[in-house]
mmCIF file of C-alpha atoms in Angstrom:
data_model
loop_
_atom_site.group_PDB
_atom_site.id
_atom_site.type_symbol
_atom_site.label_atom_id
_atom_site.label_comp_id
_atom_site.label_asym_id
_atom_site.label_seq_id
_atom_site.Cartn_x
_atom_site.Cartn_y
_atom_site.Cartn_z
ATOM 1 C CA MET A 435 -169.556 59.319 55.682
ATOM 2 C CA VAL A 436 -167.935 56.002 56.605
ATOM 3 C CA LYS A 437 -165.996 54.224 53.837
ATOM 4 C CA LEU A 438 -164.972 50.644 54.507
ATOM 5 C CA ASP A 439 -163.139 49.318 51.506
ATOM 6 C CA VAL A 440 -160.550 47.191 53.376
ATOM 7 C CA ILE A 441 -161.908 44.945 56.105
ATOM 8 C CA THR A 442 -158.898 42.791 56.941
ATOM 9 C CA THR A 443 -156.163 45.250 58.030
ATOM 10 C CA ARG A 444 -154.197 43.053 60.435
ATOM 11 C CA GLY A 445 -154.049 46.140 62.676
ATOM 12 C CA GLY A 446 -155.609 44.245 65.556
ATOM 13 C CA ASP A 447 -153.467 41.153 65.360
ATOM 14 C CA GLY A 448 -151.429 42.292 68.359
ATOM 15 C CA GLY A 449 -154.431 42.637 70.582
ATOM 16 C CA GLU A 450 -155.025 46.371 70.092
ATOM 17 C CA THR A 451 -157.678 48.350 68.218
ATOM 18 C CA SER A 452 -158.073 51.959 67.158
ATOM 19 C CA LEU A 453 -160.667 54.271 68.647
ATOM 20 C CA GLY A 454 -162.505 56.824 66.523
ATOM 21 C CA ASP A 455 -159.908 59.442 67.287
ATOM 22 C CA GLY A 456 -157.010 57.172 66.282
ATOM 23 C CA THR A 457 -155.981 56.256 69.859
ATOM 24 C CA ARG A 458 -154.817 52.668 70.192
ATOM 25 C CA LEU A 459 -156.152 50.554 73.080
ATOM 26 C CA ARG A 460 -155.983 46.957 74.107
ATOM 27 C CA LYS A 461 -159.037 45.028 72.940
ATOM 28 C CA ASP A 462 -159.895 44.143 76.532
ATOM 29 C CA ALA A 463 -159.984 47.831 77.625
ATOM 30 C CA LEU A 464 -163.174 48.809 79.384
ATOM 31 C CA ARG A 465 -164.125 51.309 76.637
ATOM 32 C CA VAL A 466 -163.755 48.644 73.945
ATOM 33 C CA GLU A 467 -165.682 46.193 76.055
ATOM 34 C CA ALA A 468 -168.491 48.733 76.522
ATOM 35 C CA TYR A 469 -168.990 49.582 72.865
ATOM 36 C CA GLY A 470 -168.443 45.953 71.909
ATOM 37 C CA THR A 471 -171.339 44.974 74.201
ATOM 38 C CA VAL A 472 -173.461 47.697 72.621
ATOM 39 C CA ASP A 473 -172.696 45.986 69.236
ATOM 40 C CA GLU A 474 -173.698 42.657 70.765
ATOM 41 C CA ALA A 475 -176.999 44.195 71.841
ATOM 42 C CA ASN A 476 -177.541 45.493 68.348
ATOM 43 C CA ALA A 477 -177.028 42.022 66.900
ATOM 44 C CA ALA A 478 -179.527 40.638 69.404
ATOM 45 C CA LEU A 479 -182.060 43.218 68.188
ATOM 46 C CA GLY A 480 -181.546 41.895 64.678
ATOM 47 C CA LEU A 481 -182.757 38.496 66.024
ATOM 48 C CA VAL A 482 -185.866 40.139 67.521
ATOM 49 C CA ARG A 483 -186.672 41.679 64.161
ATOM 50 C CA LEU A 484 -186.609 38.234 62.534
ATOM 51 C CA HIS A 485 -189.588 37.333 64.683
ATOM 52 C CA THR A 486 -191.721 40.521 64.753
ATOM 53 C CA GLY A 487 -193.804 39.172 61.832
ATOM 54 C CA ALA A 488 -196.714 41.451 60.938
ATOM 55 C CA ASP A 489 -195.979 43.964 63.732
ATOM 56 C CA ALA A 490 -194.662 46.688 61.477
ATOM 57 C CA ALA A 491 -194.633 49.244 64.314
ATOM 58 C CA ALA A 492 -192.383 47.109 66.469
ATOM 59 C CA ASP A 493 -190.028 46.435 63.503
ATOM 60 C CA ALA A 494 -189.866 50.186 62.763
ATOM 61 C CA MET A 495 -188.982 50.984 66.408
ATOM 62 C CA LEU A 496 -186.319 48.289 66.370
ATOM 63 C CA SER A 497 -184.855 49.477 63.091
ATOM 64 C CA ARG A 498 -184.481 53.012 64.461
ATOM 65 C CA ILE A 499 -183.023 51.638 67.719
ATOM 66 C CA GLN A 500 -180.445 49.658 65.807
ATOM 67 C CA ASN A 501 -179.292 52.819 64.060
ATOM 68 C CA GLU A 502 -179.260 54.606 67.453
ATOM 69 C CA LEU A 503 -177.066 51.885 68.886
ATOM 70 C CA PHE A 504 -174.538 52.696 66.172
ATOM 71 C CA ASP A 505 -174.717 56.303 67.418
ATOM 72 C CA VAL A 506 -174.065 54.964 70.966
ATOM 73 C CA GLY A 507 -171.031 53.010 69.685
ATOM 74 C CA ALA A 508 -169.752 56.034 67.837
ATOM 75 C CA ASP A 509 -170.107 58.135 70.902
ATOM 76 C CA LEU A 510 -168.271 55.557 73.059
ATOM 77 C CA CYS A 511 -165.399 55.026 70.588
ATOM 78 C CA VAL A 512 -164.332 58.724 70.855
ATOM 79 C CA PRO A 513 -163.295 59.739 74.389
ATOM 80 C CA GLY A 514 -163.276 63.307 75.615
ATOM 81 C CA GLU A 515 -165.061 66.370 74.317
ATOM 82 C CA ALA A 516 -167.662 66.067 71.560
ATOM 83 C CA GLY A 517 -166.275 68.548 69.080
ATOM 84 C CA ALA A 518 -167.645 67.663 65.639
ATOM 85 C CA ARG A 519 -168.129 63.996 66.611
ATOM 86 C CA LEU A 520 -171.481 62.225 66.847
ATOM 87 C CA ARG A 521 -172.855 62.214 70.372
ATOM 88 C CA VAL A 522 -176.009 60.674 71.778
ATOM 89 C CA ALA A 523 -178.659 63.176 72.762
ATOM 90 C CA ASP A 524 -181.402 63.081 75.341
ATOM 91 C CA THR A 525 -184.023 63.406 72.565
ATOM 92 C CA GLN A 526 -183.299 59.758 71.728
ATOM 93 C CA SER A 527 -184.133 58.695 75.355
ATOM 94 C CA LEU A 528 -187.266 60.849 75.340
ATOM 95 C CA ARG A 529 -188.486 59.095 72.202
ATOM 96 C CA LEU A 530 -187.972 55.735 73.935
ATOM 97 C CA GLU A 531 -189.929 56.999 76.936
ATOM 98 C CA ALA A 532 -192.841 58.020 74.719
ATOM 99 C CA GLU A 533 -192.874 54.624 73.025
ATOM 100 C CA ILE A 534 -192.750 52.894 76.449
ATOM 101 C CA ALA A 535 -195.731 54.879 77.636
ATOM 102 C CA ALA A 536 -197.726 54.156 74.481
ATOM 103 C CA MET A 537 -197.039 50.386 74.546
ATOM 104 C CA ASN A 538 -197.567 50.143 78.274
ATOM 105 C CA ALA A 539 -200.951 51.903 78.141
ATOM 106 C CA ALA A 540 -202.367 49.002 76.093
ATOM 107 C CA LEU A 541 -201.070 46.310 78.479
ATOM 108 C CA PRO A 542 -202.680 44.933 81.585
ATOM 109 C CA PRO A 543 -200.964 45.849 84.886
ATOM 110 C CA LEU A 544 -198.433 43.309 86.128
ATOM 111 C CA LYS A 545 -199.267 41.317 89.253
ATOM 112 C CA SER A 546 -196.051 39.226 89.173
ATOM 113 C CA PHE A 547 -192.573 39.330 87.689
ATOM 114 C CA VAL A 548 -192.355 38.257 84.048
ATOM 115 C CA LEU A 549 -190.172 35.366 83.041
ATOM 116 C CA PRO A 550 -188.050 35.921 79.957
ATOM 117 C CA ALA A 551 -190.198 33.755 77.757
ATOM 118 C CA GLY A 552 -193.289 33.682 75.586
ATOM 119 C CA CYS A 553 -193.309 34.027 71.797
ATOM 120 C CA ALA A 554 -189.972 33.962 69.946
ATOM 121 C CA ALA A 555 -189.912 37.780 69.426
ATOM 122 C CA ALA A 556 -190.539 38.391 73.108
ATOM 123 C CA ALA A 557 -187.951 35.859 74.260
ATOM 124 C CA HIS A 558 -185.330 37.457 71.958
ATOM 125 C CA ALA A 559 -186.331 40.913 73.205
ATOM 126 C CA HIS A 560 -185.724 39.742 76.785
ATOM 127 C CA LEU A 561 -182.277 38.476 75.776
ATOM 128 C CA ALA A 562 -181.474 41.739 74.085
ATOM 129 C CA ARG A 563 -182.663 43.568 77.243
ATOM 130 C CA THR A 564 -180.099 41.641 79.328
ATOM 131 C CA VAL A 565 -177.315 42.453 76.907
ATOM 132 C CA VAL A 566 -178.297 46.155 77.040
ATOM 133 C CA ARG A 567 -178.208 46.013 80.804
ATOM 134 C CA ARG A 568 -174.688 44.506 80.655
ATOM 135 C CA ALA A 569 -173.655 47.257 78.288
ATOM 136 C CA GLU A 570 -175.118 49.837 80.707
ATOM 137 C CA ARG A 571 -173.122 48.358 83.593
ATOM 138 C CA LEU A 572 -169.936 48.546 81.526
ATOM 139 C CA VAL A 573 -170.575 52.159 80.546
ATOM 140 C CA VAL A 574 -171.228 53.096 84.160
ATOM 141 C CA ALA A 575 -167.941 51.411 85.132
ATOM 142 C CA LEU A 576 -166.175 53.313 82.366
ATOM 143 C CA ALA A 577 -167.794 56.606 83.544
ATOM 144 C CA GLY A 578 -166.212 55.896 86.933
ATOM 145 C CA GLN A 579 -162.777 55.957 85.320
ATOM 146 C CA GLU A 580 -163.058 58.573 82.583
ATOM 147 C CA GLU A 581 -165.377 60.999 80.929
ATOM 148 C CA VAL A 582 -168.447 59.510 79.274
ATOM 149 C CA ASN A 583 -171.467 61.247 77.762
ATOM 150 C CA ALA A 584 -174.153 60.905 80.420
ATOM 151 C CA ALA A 585 -176.811 60.696 77.721
ATOM 152 C CA VAL A 586 -175.395 57.329 76.783
ATOM 153 C CA ILE A 587 -176.128 55.887 80.219
ATOM 154 C CA ARG A 588 -179.644 57.366 80.197
ATOM 155 C CA TYR A 589 -180.243 55.959 76.693
ATOM 156 C CA LEU A 590 -179.154 52.401 77.616
ATOM 157 C CA ASN A 591 -181.231 52.515 80.843
ATOM 158 C CA ARG A 592 -184.294 53.633 78.882
ATOM 159 C CA LEU A 593 -183.637 51.078 76.166
ATOM 160 C CA SER A 594 -183.690 48.135 78.609
ATOM 161 C CA ASP A 595 -187.035 49.417 79.904
ATOM 162 C CA HIS A 596 -188.265 49.710 76.322
ATOM 163 C CA LEU A 597 -187.282 46.159 75.488
ATOM 164 C CA PHE A 598 -189.065 44.874 78.605
ATOM 165 C CA VAL A 599 -192.291 46.618 77.596
ATOM 166 C CA LEU A 600 -191.785 45.618 73.968
ATOM 167 C CA SER A 601 -191.525 41.992 75.065
ATOM 168 C CA ARG A 602 -194.841 42.325 76.893
ATOM 169 C CA HIS A 603 -196.380 44.005 73.831
ATOM 170 C CA LEU A 604 -195.161 41.149 71.639
ATOM 171 C CA ASN A 605 -196.422 38.533 74.048
ATOM 172 C CA ALA A 606 -199.853 40.226 74.285
ATOM 173 C CA ALA A 607 -200.407 39.392 70.635
ATOM 174 C CA SER A 608 -199.579 35.706 71.234
ATOM 175 C CA GLY A 609 -201.136 34.594 74.470
ATOM 176 C CA GLY A 610 -199.668 36.909 77.165
ATOM 177 C CA ASP A 611 -196.677 37.013 79.411
ATOM 178 C CA VAL A 612 -195.239 34.057 81.219
ATOM 179 C CA LEU A 613 -195.396 35.007 84.867
ATOM 180 C CA TRP A 614 -193.190 33.964 87.744
ATOM 181 C CA VAL A 615 -194.867 31.665 90.244
ATOM 182 C CA PRO A 616 -192.871 32.032 93.478
ATOM 183 C CA GLY A 617 -192.030 28.633 95.021
ATOM 184 C CA ALA A 618 -193.903 26.722 92.342
ATOM 185 C CA THR A 619 -191.426 23.804 92.439
ATOM 186 C CA ARG A 620 -191.068 23.307 96.149
#
């Protein structure tokens, strides 16, 4: 159980922060940047949830995903072997895959690229998707330098796909996707 009774510690005033195992790192370290971007993605999902309206199923998925992103952050903030620490598992990615398949089955096939637009919920889902992609790139870069749970990379990859299909699902209920028209302004 996490207990946060003191929020202002001044421990980071010198530009360092503590990882979950107590190791101190500079705040611009790649590991800190990676889990910080996961946190940013989670905040973006909070904005999506503000706009899901009556779509209780979408809100439930997003609520679970927000909790899973805390799992991702917990995994990333403790380098090395898992031990008794929380680690992301492939079952989380498999659940995303099943939800992607279910949402996609109800959507018309794409005949063009989709612009990141449409209803407010879909537009925010697209923004969250791009933040997840950035987090994924940072975790891949981190994995090139030190050990990272490979399930984290798979989860983030699957999540960006999920958010793309979710944006299409949300747009389907409000007029459809906004499609790219190549060369439309020439």
